[in-house]
């Protein structure tokens, strides 16, 4: 079956602009995670959804970052007033029921802020 | 605070040699430990987790709570094992966030 998909695969924007990154999880997966991976680093947790609600958003770096999952499937990560330091690969992962901790990752969106 | 360290950024071994990728963690509680792997041009994928106590592609990892370590081992490395390896930690309650280490690039030389 289809895995986790993310669009766009690459996004180049200018400092100060607004961007949206989309994640389509595996069908039926109730949990969805967003991570940010900077060059030479491991994935850094941003936010976790269980269904439609954000169960843990403690990793969001500041109020410029926001994520939604209105229908409990597709999620959008939104970044306002982008800064050069936001440049990274943004990863999405989904997980099945509450009895499994295995996450399935998407290919990522590479965001470059000029 | 939760933290995962992987002291080696790059590890090079010859084909057929044993390999050990080190992982240490700090966590106040009972964590669940994982190894994730990313092959060239592929997405991150689960390699193994400590609660399964299984061997995947010849790799094993034992959780040592006394030393707070979860080192990944393979007795005979293969060229196809060359990849980025990330150690990760999660709380034992499902749904808690994951903490990843910085990763180790394993290069298996012919």
Coordinates of N, CA and C in Angstrom, one line a residue:
Chain A
X1 N 0.8 -1.2 0.0 CA 0.0 0.0 0.0 C 0.9 1.2 0.0
X2 N 0.2 2.4 -0.2 CA 1.0 3.6 -0.2 C 1.5 4.0 1.1
X3 N 2.7 4.6 1.1 CA 3.3 5.0 2.4 C 3.0 6.4 2.7
X4 N 3.7 7.0 3.6 CA 3.5 8.4 3.9 C 4.0 9.3 2.8
X5 N 3.2 10.2 2.4 CA 3.7 11.1 1.3 C 3.7 12.6 1.8
X6 N 4.7 13.3 1.3 CA 4.8 14.7 1.7 C 5.0 15.6 0.4
X7 N 4.3 16.7 0.4 CA 4.5 17.7 -0.7 C 4.6 19.1 -0.1
X8 N 5.4 19.9 -0.9 CA 6.3 19.5 -2.0 C 7.5 18.8 -1.5
X9 N 8.3 18.3 -2.4 CA 9.5 17.6 -2.0 C 10.6 18.6 -1.8
X10 N 10.5 19.7 -2.5 CA 11.4 20.8 -2.3 C 10.7 22.2 -2.3
X11 N 11.1 23.1 -1.4 CA 10.4 24.4 -1.4 C 11.5 25.4 -1.1
X12 N 11.6 26.4 -2.0 CA 12.5 27.5 -1.9 C 11.7 28.7 -1.7
X13 N 12.0 29.5 -0.7 CA 11.2 30.7 -0.4 C 12.2 31.8 0.1
X14 N 11.6 33.0 0.2 CA 12.4 34.1 0.6 C 12.1 34.4 2.1
X15 N 13.1 34.9 2.8 CA 12.9 35.3 4.2 C 11.7 36.2 4.3
X16 N 10.9 35.9 5.3 CA 9.7 36.7 5.6 C 8.4 36.1 5.0
X17 N 8.6 35.2 4.1 CA 7.4 34.6 3.4 C 6.7 33.5 4.3
X18 N 5.5 33.2 3.9 CA 4.7 32.1 4.6 C 4.8 30.8 3.7
X19 N 5.0 29.7 4.4 CA 5.0 28.4 3.7 C 4.1 27.4 4.4
X20 N 3.6 26.5 3.5 CA 2.8 25.4 4.0 C 3.4 24.1 3.5
X21 N 3.5 23.1 4.4 CA 4.1 21.8 4.0 C 3.0 20.8 4.4
X22 N 2.8 19.9 3.4 CA 1.7 18.9 3.6 C 2.2 17.5 3.8
X23 N 1.4 16.8 4.6 CA 1.7 15.4 4.9 C 0.4 14.5 4.8
X24 N 0.6 13.5 4.0 CA -0.5 12.5 3.8 C -0.1 11.2 4.5
X25 N -0.7 10.9 5.7 CA -0.2 9.7 6.4 C -0.7 8.4 5.8
X26 N -0.3 7.3 6.2 CA -0.8 6.0 5.8 C -2.3 6.0 6.3
X27 N -3.2 5.5 5.3 CA -4.6 5.5 5.6 C -4.9 4.6 6.9
X28 N -5.7 5.2 7.8 CA -6.0 4.6 9.0 C -5.1 4.8 10.2
X29 N -3.9 5.4 9.9 CA -3.0 5.7 11.0 C -3.6 6.9 11.8
X30 N -3.7 6.7 13.1 CA -4.3 7.8 13.9 C -3.3 8.8 14.4
X31 N -2.1 8.4 14.6 CA -1.0 9.3 15.1 C -0.2 9.8 14.0
X32 N 0.2 11.1 14.1 CA 1.0 11.8 13.1 C 2.0 12.7 13.8
X33 N 3.2 12.6 13.3 CA 4.3 13.4 13.9 C 4.9 14.3 12.9
X34 N 5.4 15.4 13.3 CA 6.3 16.3 12.5 C 7.6 16.4 13.1
X35 N 8.7 16.3 12.3 CA 10.0 16.5 12.8 C 10.7 17.5 11.9
X36 N 11.8 18.1 12.4 CA 12.7 18.9 11.6 C 14.1 18.3 11.7
X37 N 14.7 18.2 10.5 CA 16.1 17.7 10.5 C 17.0 18.6 9.8
X38 N 17.9 19.2 10.6 CA 18.9 20.1 10.1 C 20.1 19.3 9.7
X39 N 21.0 19.9 8.9 CA 22.1 19.2 8.3 C 23.0 18.6 9.4
X40 N 23.3 17.3 9.3 CA 24.2 16.7 10.3 C 23.6 16.4 11.6
X41 N 22.3 16.5 11.7 CA 21.6 16.3 12.9 C 20.5 15.2 12.7
X42 N 20.1 14.6 13.9 CA 19.0 13.7 13.8 C 17.6 14.4 13.7
X43 N 16.6 13.7 13.4 CA 15.2 14.4 13.4 C 14.9 15.0 14.8
X44 N 14.4 16.2 14.8 CA 14.0 16.9 16.0 C 12.5 17.0 16.1
X45 N 11.9 16.5 17.2 CA 10.5 16.4 17.3 C 9.9 17.9 17.3
X46 N 8.8 18.0 16.6 CA 8.1 19.3 16.6 C 6.7 19.2 17.2
X47 N 5.9 18.3 16.7 CA 4.5 18.2 17.2 C 3.9 16.8 16.9
X48 N 3.0 16.4 17.7 CA 2.4 15.1 17.6 C 0.9 15.2 17.6
X49 N 0.2 14.6 16.7 CA -1.3 14.6 16.6 C -1.8 13.2 16.9
X50 N -2.8 13.1 17.7 CA -3.6 11.9 17.9 C -5.0 12.2 17.4
X51 N -5.3 11.7 16.2 CA -6.6 12.1 15.6 C -6.5 13.6 15.1
X52 N -7.4 14.4 15.5 CA -7.5 15.8 15.0 C -6.7 16.7 15.9
X53 N -6.5 16.3 17.2 CA -5.9 17.2 18.2 C -4.4 17.0 18.3
X54 N -3.8 18.2 18.6 CA -2.4 18.1 18.9 C -2.1 17.6 20.3
X55 N -1.6 16.4 20.5 CA -1.4 15.8 21.8 C -0.2 16.4 22.5
X56 N 0.8 16.8 21.7 CA 2.0 17.3 22.2 C 2.6 18.3 21.2
X57 N 2.7 19.6 21.5 CA 3.3 20.5 20.6 C 4.5 21.2 21.2
X58 N 5.1 20.5 22.2 CA 6.2 21.1 22.9 C 7.4 21.3 22.1
X59 N 7.5 20.7 20.9 CA 8.7 20.9 20.1 C 8.7 22.0 19.1
X60 N 7.5 22.6 19.0 CA 7.4 23.8 18.1 C 8.4 24.9 18.6
X61 N 9.3 25.4 17.8 CA 10.3 26.3 18.3 C 9.8 27.7 18.8
X62 N 8.7 28.2 18.1 CA 8.1 29.5 18.5 C 6.8 29.6 17.8
X63 N 6.1 30.7 18.0 CA 4.8 30.9 17.5 C 4.7 31.1 16.0
X64 N 5.8 31.1 15.3 CA 5.7 31.2 13.9 C 5.3 29.9 13.3
X65 N 5.5 28.8 14.1 CA 5.2 27.5 13.6 C 3.8 27.0 14.1
X66 N 3.0 26.5 13.2 CA 1.7 26.0 13.6 C 1.4 24.8 12.7
X67 N 0.6 23.8 13.2 CA 0.3 22.7 12.4 C -1.2 22.3 12.7
X68 N -1.9 21.8 11.7 CA -3.3 21.4 11.8 C -3.5 20.1 11.2
X69 N -4.6 19.4 11.6 CA -5.0 18.1 11.1 C -6.5 18.1 11.2
X70 N -7.2 18.8 10.5 CA -8.6 19.1 10.7 C -9.5 17.9 10.6
X71 N -9.2 16.9 9.8 CA -10.1 15.7 9.6 C -9.4 14.5 10.1
X72 N -8.3 14.6 10.8 CA -7.7 13.4 11.4 C -6.9 12.6 10.4
X73 N -6.6 13.2 9.2 CA -5.8 12.4 8.2 C -4.6 13.3 7.8
X74 N -4.9 14.1 6.7 CA -3.8 15.0 6.2 C -3.5 16.1 7.2
X75 N -2.2 16.4 7.3 CA -1.8 17.5 8.2 C -1.0 18.5 7.4
X76 N -1.1 19.7 7.8 CA -0.3 20.8 7.2 C 0.5 21.5 8.3
X77 N 1.8 21.7 8.0 CA 2.7 22.4 8.9 C 2.8 23.8 8.3
X78 N 2.6 24.8 9.0 CA 2.6 26.2 8.5 C 3.7 27.0 9.2
X79 N 4.5 27.7 8.4 CA 5.5 28.5 9.0 C 5.3 30.0 8.5
X80 N 5.2 30.9 9.4 CA 5.0 32.3 9.1 C 6.3 33.0 9.2
X81 N 6.5 34.1 8.4 CA 7.6 35.0 8.5 C 8.9 34.1 8.5
X82 N 9.1 33.3 7.5 CA 10.2 32.4 7.5 C 11.6 33.1 7.7
X83 N 12.5 32.4 8.4 CA 13.8 32.9 8.6 C 14.8 31.9 8.0
X84 N 16.0 32.4 7.8 CA 17.0 31.5 7.1 C 17.3 30.3 8.0
X85 N 17.2 30.4 9.3 CA 17.4 29.3 10.2 C 16.3 28.2 10.2
X86 N 15.2 28.5 9.5 CA 14.2 27.5 9.3 C 14.5 26.5 8.2
X87 N 15.6 26.8 7.5 CA 16.0 25.9 6.4 C 16.4 24.5 7.0
X88 N 15.7 23.5 6.5 CA 15.9 22.1 7.0 C 15.1 21.2 6.2
X89 N 15.2 19.9 6.5 CA 14.2 18.9 5.9 C 13.2 18.7 7.0
X90 N 11.9 18.8 6.6 CA 10.8 18.6 7.5 C 10.2 17.2 7.2
X91 N 10.2 16.4 8.2 CA 9.8 15.0 8.1 C 8.4 14.8 8.8
X92 N 7.6 14.0 8.2 CA 6.4 13.6 8.7 C 6.4 12.1 8.9
X93 N 5.8 11.6 10.0 CA 5.7 10.2 10.3 C 4.3 9.9 10.8
X94 N 3.8 8.7 10.5 CA 2.5 8.3 11.1 C 2.7 6.9 11.7
X95 N 1.8 6.7 12.6 CA 1.8 5.5 13.4 C 0.4 4.9 13.5
X96 N 0.3 3.6 13.6 CA -1.0 3.0 13.7 C -1.6 3.1 15.0
X97 N -2.2 2.1 15.6 CA -3.0 2.2 16.8 C -2.1 2.5 18.0
X98 N -2.8 2.6 19.1 CA -2.1 2.9 20.3 C -1.2 1.8 20.8
X99 N -1.2 0.6 20.2 CA -0.4 -0.5 20.7 C 0.8 -0.7 19.9
X100 N 1.2 0.3 19.1 CA 2.5 0.2 18.4 C 3.2 1.5 18.4
X101 N 4.5 1.4 18.7 CA 5.3 2.6 18.6 C 6.1 2.7 17.4
X102 N 5.9 1.9 16.4 CA 6.6 2.0 15.1 C 6.1 3.1 14.3
X103 N 7.0 4.0 13.9 CA 6.6 5.2 13.1 C 7.1 4.9 11.6
X104 N 6.2 5.3 10.7 CA 6.5 5.2 9.3 C 6.8 6.6 8.7
X105 N 7.9 6.8 8.2 CA 8.3 8.2 7.8 C 8.0 8.4 6.3
X106 N 7.7 9.7 6.0 CA 7.7 10.2 4.7 C 9.0 10.5 4.1
X107 N 9.1 11.0 2.9 CA 10.4 11.3 2.3 C 10.9 12.6 2.7
X108 N 10.1 13.5 3.3 CA 10.5 14.8 3.7 C 10.3 15.9 2.7
X109 N 10.2 17.1 3.2 CA 10.2 18.3 2.4 C 11.5 19.1 2.7
X110 N 12.3 19.4 1.7 CA 13.5 20.2 1.9 C 13.1 21.7 1.8
X111 N 13.1 22.4 2.9 CA 12.8 23.8 2.8 C 14.1 24.7 2.8
X112 N 14.2 25.6 1.9 CA 15.3 26.5 1.8 C 14.8 27.9 1.9
X113 N 15.3 28.6 2.9 CA 14.9 30.0 3.0 C 16.1 30.9 2.6
X114 N 15.9 31.7 1.6 CA 17.0 32.5 1.1 C 17.0 33.9 1.8
Chain B
X1 N 16.0 15.4 31.7 CA 15.6 15.6 30.3 C 16.0 14.4 29.4
X2 N 15.2 14.1 28.4 CA 15.5 13.0 27.5 C 16.6 13.4 26.6
X3 N 17.5 12.5 26.4 CA 18.6 12.8 25.5 C 19.2 11.5 24.9
X4 N 19.6 11.5 23.7 CA 20.3 10.4 23.0 C 21.6 10.9 22.4
X5 N 22.6 10.2 22.8 CA 23.9 10.5 22.2 C 24.5 9.4 21.4
X6 N 25.1 9.7 20.3 CA 25.8 8.8 19.4 C 27.2 9.4 19.2
X7 N 28.2 8.8 19.8 CA 29.5 9.5 19.9 C 30.2 9.6 18.5
X8 N 29.9 8.6 17.6 CA 30.6 8.6 16.4 C 29.8 9.1 15.3
X9 N 30.3 10.1 14.6 CA 29.6 10.7 13.4 C 29.8 9.7 12.2
X10 N 31.0 9.2 12.1 CA 31.3 8.3 11.0 C 32.1 7.1 11.5
X11 N 31.7 5.9 11.0 CA 32.3 4.7 11.3 C 32.6 3.9 10.1
X12 N 33.9 3.6 9.8 CA 34.3 2.9 8.6 C 34.8 1.5 9.0
X13 N 34.3 0.5 8.4 CA 34.8 -0.9 8.7 C 34.9 -1.6 7.3
X14 N 35.7 -2.7 7.3 CA 35.8 -3.5 6.1 C 34.8 -4.5 6.1
X15 N 34.4 -4.9 4.9 CA 33.4 -6.0 4.7 C 33.9 -7.2 5.5
X16 N 32.9 -7.8 6.2 CA 33.2 -9.0 7.0 C 33.7 -8.7 8.4
X17 N 34.0 -7.5 8.7 CA 34.5 -7.1 10.1 C 33.3 -6.9 11.0
X18 N 33.4 -7.1 12.3 CA 32.3 -6.8 13.2 C 32.1 -5.3 13.3
X19 N 30.9 -4.9 13.6 CA 30.6 -3.5 13.7 C 29.8 -3.2 14.9
X20 N 30.0 -2.1 15.6 CA 29.3 -1.7 16.8 C 29.0 -0.2 16.7
X21 N 27.8 0.1 16.7 CA 27.4 1.6 16.7 C 26.9 1.9 18.1
X22 N 27.5 2.9 18.7 CA 27.2 3.2 20.1 C 26.0 4.1 20.2
X23 N 25.3 3.9 21.3 CA 24.1 4.8 21.6 C 24.0 4.8 23.1
X24 N 24.0 6.0 23.7 CA 23.7 6.2 25.1 C 22.5 7.1 25.3
X25 N 21.8 6.9 26.4 CA 20.6 7.8 26.5 C 20.5 8.2 28.0
X26 N 19.7 9.3 28.2 CA 19.3 9.7 29.5 C 17.8 9.9 29.5
X27 N 17.2 9.3 30.5 CA 15.7 9.3 30.6 C 15.3 8.9 32.0
X28 N 14.4 9.7 32.6 CA 14.0 9.4 33.9 C 12.7 8.5 33.8
X29 N 12.9 7.2 33.8 CA 11.7 6.4 33.6 C 12.1 5.1 32.9
X30 N 11.1 4.5 32.3 CA 11.4 3.3 31.5 C 11.2 3.6 30.0
X31 N 12.3 3.8 29.3 CA 12.2 4.2 27.9 C 12.0 3.0 27.0
X32 N 11.6 3.3 25.8 CA 11.6 2.3 24.7 C 12.7 2.8 23.7
X33 N 13.6 1.9 23.4 CA 14.7 2.3 22.5 C 14.5 1.7 21.1
X34 N 15.0 2.4 20.1 CA 14.9 2.0 18.7 C 16.1 2.3 18.0
X35 N 16.4 1.6 16.9 CA 17.3 2.0 15.9 C 16.6 2.2 14.6
X36 N 16.8 3.3 14.0 CA 16.3 3.6 12.6 C 17.4 3.7 11.7
X37 N 17.2 3.4 10.4 CA 18.2 3.4 9.4 C 17.7 4.2 8.2
X38 N 18.7 4.9 7.5 CA 18.3 5.6 6.3 C 19.4 5.2 5.3
X39 N 19.0 4.4 4.3 CA 19.9 4.1 3.2 C 19.8 5.3 2.2
X40 N 20.9 5.3 1.3 CA 21.0 6.4 0.4 C 19.7 6.6 -0.5
X41 N 19.2 7.8 -0.5 CA 18.1 8.2 -1.3 C 16.8 7.4 -0.9
X42 N 16.8 6.9 0.4 CA 15.5 6.3 0.9 C 15.1 7.0 2.1
X43 N 13.9 6.7 2.5 CA 13.4 7.3 3.7 C 13.8 6.6 5.0
X44 N 13.7 7.3 6.1 CA 14.0 6.7 7.4 C 13.1 5.5 7.7
X45 N 13.7 4.4 8.1 CA 12.8 3.3 8.4 C 13.3 2.6 9.7
X46 N 12.4 1.9 10.4 CA 12.7 1.2 11.6 C 13.6 0.0 11.3
X47 N 14.7 -0.1 12.1 CA 15.5 -1.3 12.0 C 15.1 -2.3 13.0
X48 N 15.2 -1.9 14.3 CA 14.7 -2.8 15.4 C 14.4 -2.0 16.6
X49 N 13.7 -2.6 17.5 CA 13.4 -2.0 18.8 C 13.7 -2.9 19.9
X50 N 14.0 -2.4 21.1 CA 14.5 -3.3 22.1 C 13.4 -4.3 22.7
X51 N 12.2 -3.9 22.6 CA 11.1 -4.8 23.2 C 10.9 -6.0 22.3
X52 N 11.3 -5.9 21.1 CA 11.1 -7.1 20.2 C 12.2 -8.1 20.4
X53 N 13.3 -7.7 20.8 CA 14.5 -8.6 21.0 C 14.7 -9.5 19.8
X54 N 14.6 -8.9 18.6 CA 14.8 -9.7 17.4 C 16.0 -9.2 16.7
X55 N 16.5 -10.0 15.7 CA 17.6 -9.7 14.9 C 17.1 -9.4 13.5
X56 N 17.5 -8.2 13.0 CA 17.0 -7.8 11.7 C 18.3 -7.6 10.9
X57 N 18.3 -8.2 9.7 CA 19.5 -8.1 8.8 C 20.8 -8.4 9.5
X58 N 20.7 -9.3 10.5 CA 21.9 -9.7 11.2 C 22.3 -8.7 12.4
X59 N 21.5 -7.6 12.5 CA 21.8 -6.6 13.6 C 21.1 -7.0 14.9
X60 N 21.7 -6.8 16.0 CA 21.1 -6.9 17.3 C 21.4 -5.7 18.2
X61 N 20.6 -5.5 19.2 CA 20.9 -4.4 20.1 C 20.3 -4.8 21.5
X62 N 21.1 -4.7 22.5 CA 20.7 -5.0 23.8 C 20.6 -3.8 24.7
X63 N 19.5 -3.6 25.4 CA 19.3 -2.5 26.3 C 20.0 -2.8 27.6
X64 N 20.9 -1.9 27.9 CA 21.7 -2.1 29.2 C 21.3 -0.9 30.1
X65 N 20.4 -1.2 31.0 CA 19.8 -0.1 31.8 C 20.9 0.5 32.8
X66 N 21.8 -0.4 33.2 CA 22.8 0.1 34.1 C 23.8 1.1 33.5
X67 N 24.1 0.8 32.2 CA 25.0 1.7 31.5 C 24.2 2.7 30.6
X68 N 22.9 2.6 30.7 CA 22.0 3.4 29.8 C 22.5 3.4 28.4
X69 N 22.7 2.2 27.9 CA 23.2 2.1 26.5 C 22.3 1.2 25.7
X70 N 22.4 1.3 24.4 CA 21.6 0.5 23.4 C 22.4 0.4 22.2
X71 N 23.6 -0.2 22.3 CA 24.5 -0.3 21.1 C 24.0 -1.3 20.1
X72 N 24.2 -1.0 18.8 CA 23.8 -1.8 17.7 C 25.0 -2.6 17.2
X73 N 24.9 -3.9 17.0 CA 26.0 -4.7 16.7 C 25.7 -5.7 15.5
X74 N 26.7 -6.0 14.8 CA 26.6 -7.0 13.7 C 27.9 -7.7 13.6
X75 N 27.9 -9.0 13.6 CA 29.2 -9.7 13.6 C 30.0 -9.6 12.3
X76 N 29.3 -9.5 11.2 CA 30.0 -9.5 9.9 C 29.3 -8.4 9.0
X77 N 30.0 -7.3 8.9 CA 29.4 -6.2 8.1 C 29.4 -6.5 6.6
X78 N 28.3 -6.0 5.9 CA 28.2 -6.2 4.5 C 28.1 -4.8 3.9
X79 N 28.5 -4.7 2.6 CA 28.6 -3.4 1.9 C 27.2 -2.7 1.9
X80 N 26.1 -3.5 1.8 CA 24.8 -3.0 1.8 C 24.3 -2.4 3.1
X81 N 25.2 -2.6 4.2 CA 24.8 -2.0 5.5 C 25.2 -0.5 5.5
X82 N 25.9 -0.1 4.6 CA 26.4 1.3 4.5 C 25.1 2.2 4.5
X83 N 25.0 3.1 5.5 CA 23.8 3.9 5.7 C 24.0 4.8 6.9
X84 N 23.0 5.7 7.1 CA 22.9 6.5 8.4 C 22.1 5.7 9.4
X85 N 22.6 5.7 10.6 CA 21.9 4.9 11.6 C 21.6 5.9 12.8
X86 N 20.3 5.9 13.2 CA 19.9 6.8 14.3 C 19.3 6.0 15.4
X87 N 19.8 6.3 16.6 CA 19.2 5.7 17.8 C 18.1 6.6 18.3
X88 N 17.0 6.1 18.8 CA 15.9 6.9 19.2 C 15.3 6.4 20.5
X89 N 14.6 7.3 21.2 CA 14.1 6.9 22.5 C 12.7 7.5 22.6
X90 N 11.8 6.7 23.2 CA 10.4 7.2 23.5 C 10.0 6.7 24.9
X91 N 9.1 7.4 25.5 CA 8.6 7.0 26.7 C 7.8 5.7 26.5
X92 N 7.6 5.0 27.6 CA 6.9 3.7 27.5 C 5.4 3.8 27.2
X93 N 4.9 5.0 27.4 CA 3.5 5.2 27.1 C 3.4 5.6 25.6
X94 N 2.5 4.9 24.9 CA 2.4 5.1 23.5 C 1.9 6.5 23.3
X95 N 2.5 7.1 22.2 CA 2.1 8.5 21.9 C 3.1 9.5 22.4
X96 N 4.0 9.1 23.2 CA 5.0 10.1 23.6 C 5.9 10.5 22.5
X97 N 6.5 11.7 22.6 CA 7.3 12.0 21.5 C 8.6 11.3 21.5
X98 N 9.3 11.3 20.3 CA 10.5 10.6 20.1 C 11.7 11.5 20.2
X99 N 12.8 11.1 20.8 CA 14.0 11.8 20.7 C 15.1 11.0 19.9
X100 N 15.6 11.6 18.9 CA 16.6 11.0 18.1 C 18.0 11.4 18.4
X101 N 18.9 10.5 18.2 CA 20.3 10.9 18.3 C 20.8 11.6 17.1
X102 N 22.0 12.1 17.0 CA 22.5 12.8 15.8 C 22.9 11.9 14.7
X103 N 22.9 10.6 14.9 CA 23.2 9.7 13.8 C 24.7 9.3 13.7
X104 N 24.9 8.1 13.1 CA 26.2 7.7 12.8 C 26.2 7.2 11.4
X105 N 27.1 7.7 10.6 CA 27.2 7.2 9.2 C 28.1 5.9 9.2
X106 N 27.6 4.8 8.8 CA 28.4 3.6 8.7 C 28.8 3.4 7.2
X107 N 30.1 3.2 7.0 CA 30.6 3.0 5.7 C 31.3 1.6 5.7
X108 N 30.8 0.7 4.9 CA 31.4 -0.6 4.9 C 32.3 -0.7 3.6
X109 N 33.5 -0.8 3.8 CA 34.5 -0.8 2.6 C 34.7 -2.2 2.1
X110 N 34.9 -2.3 0.8 CA 35.0 -3.7 0.1 C 36.4 -4.3 0.5

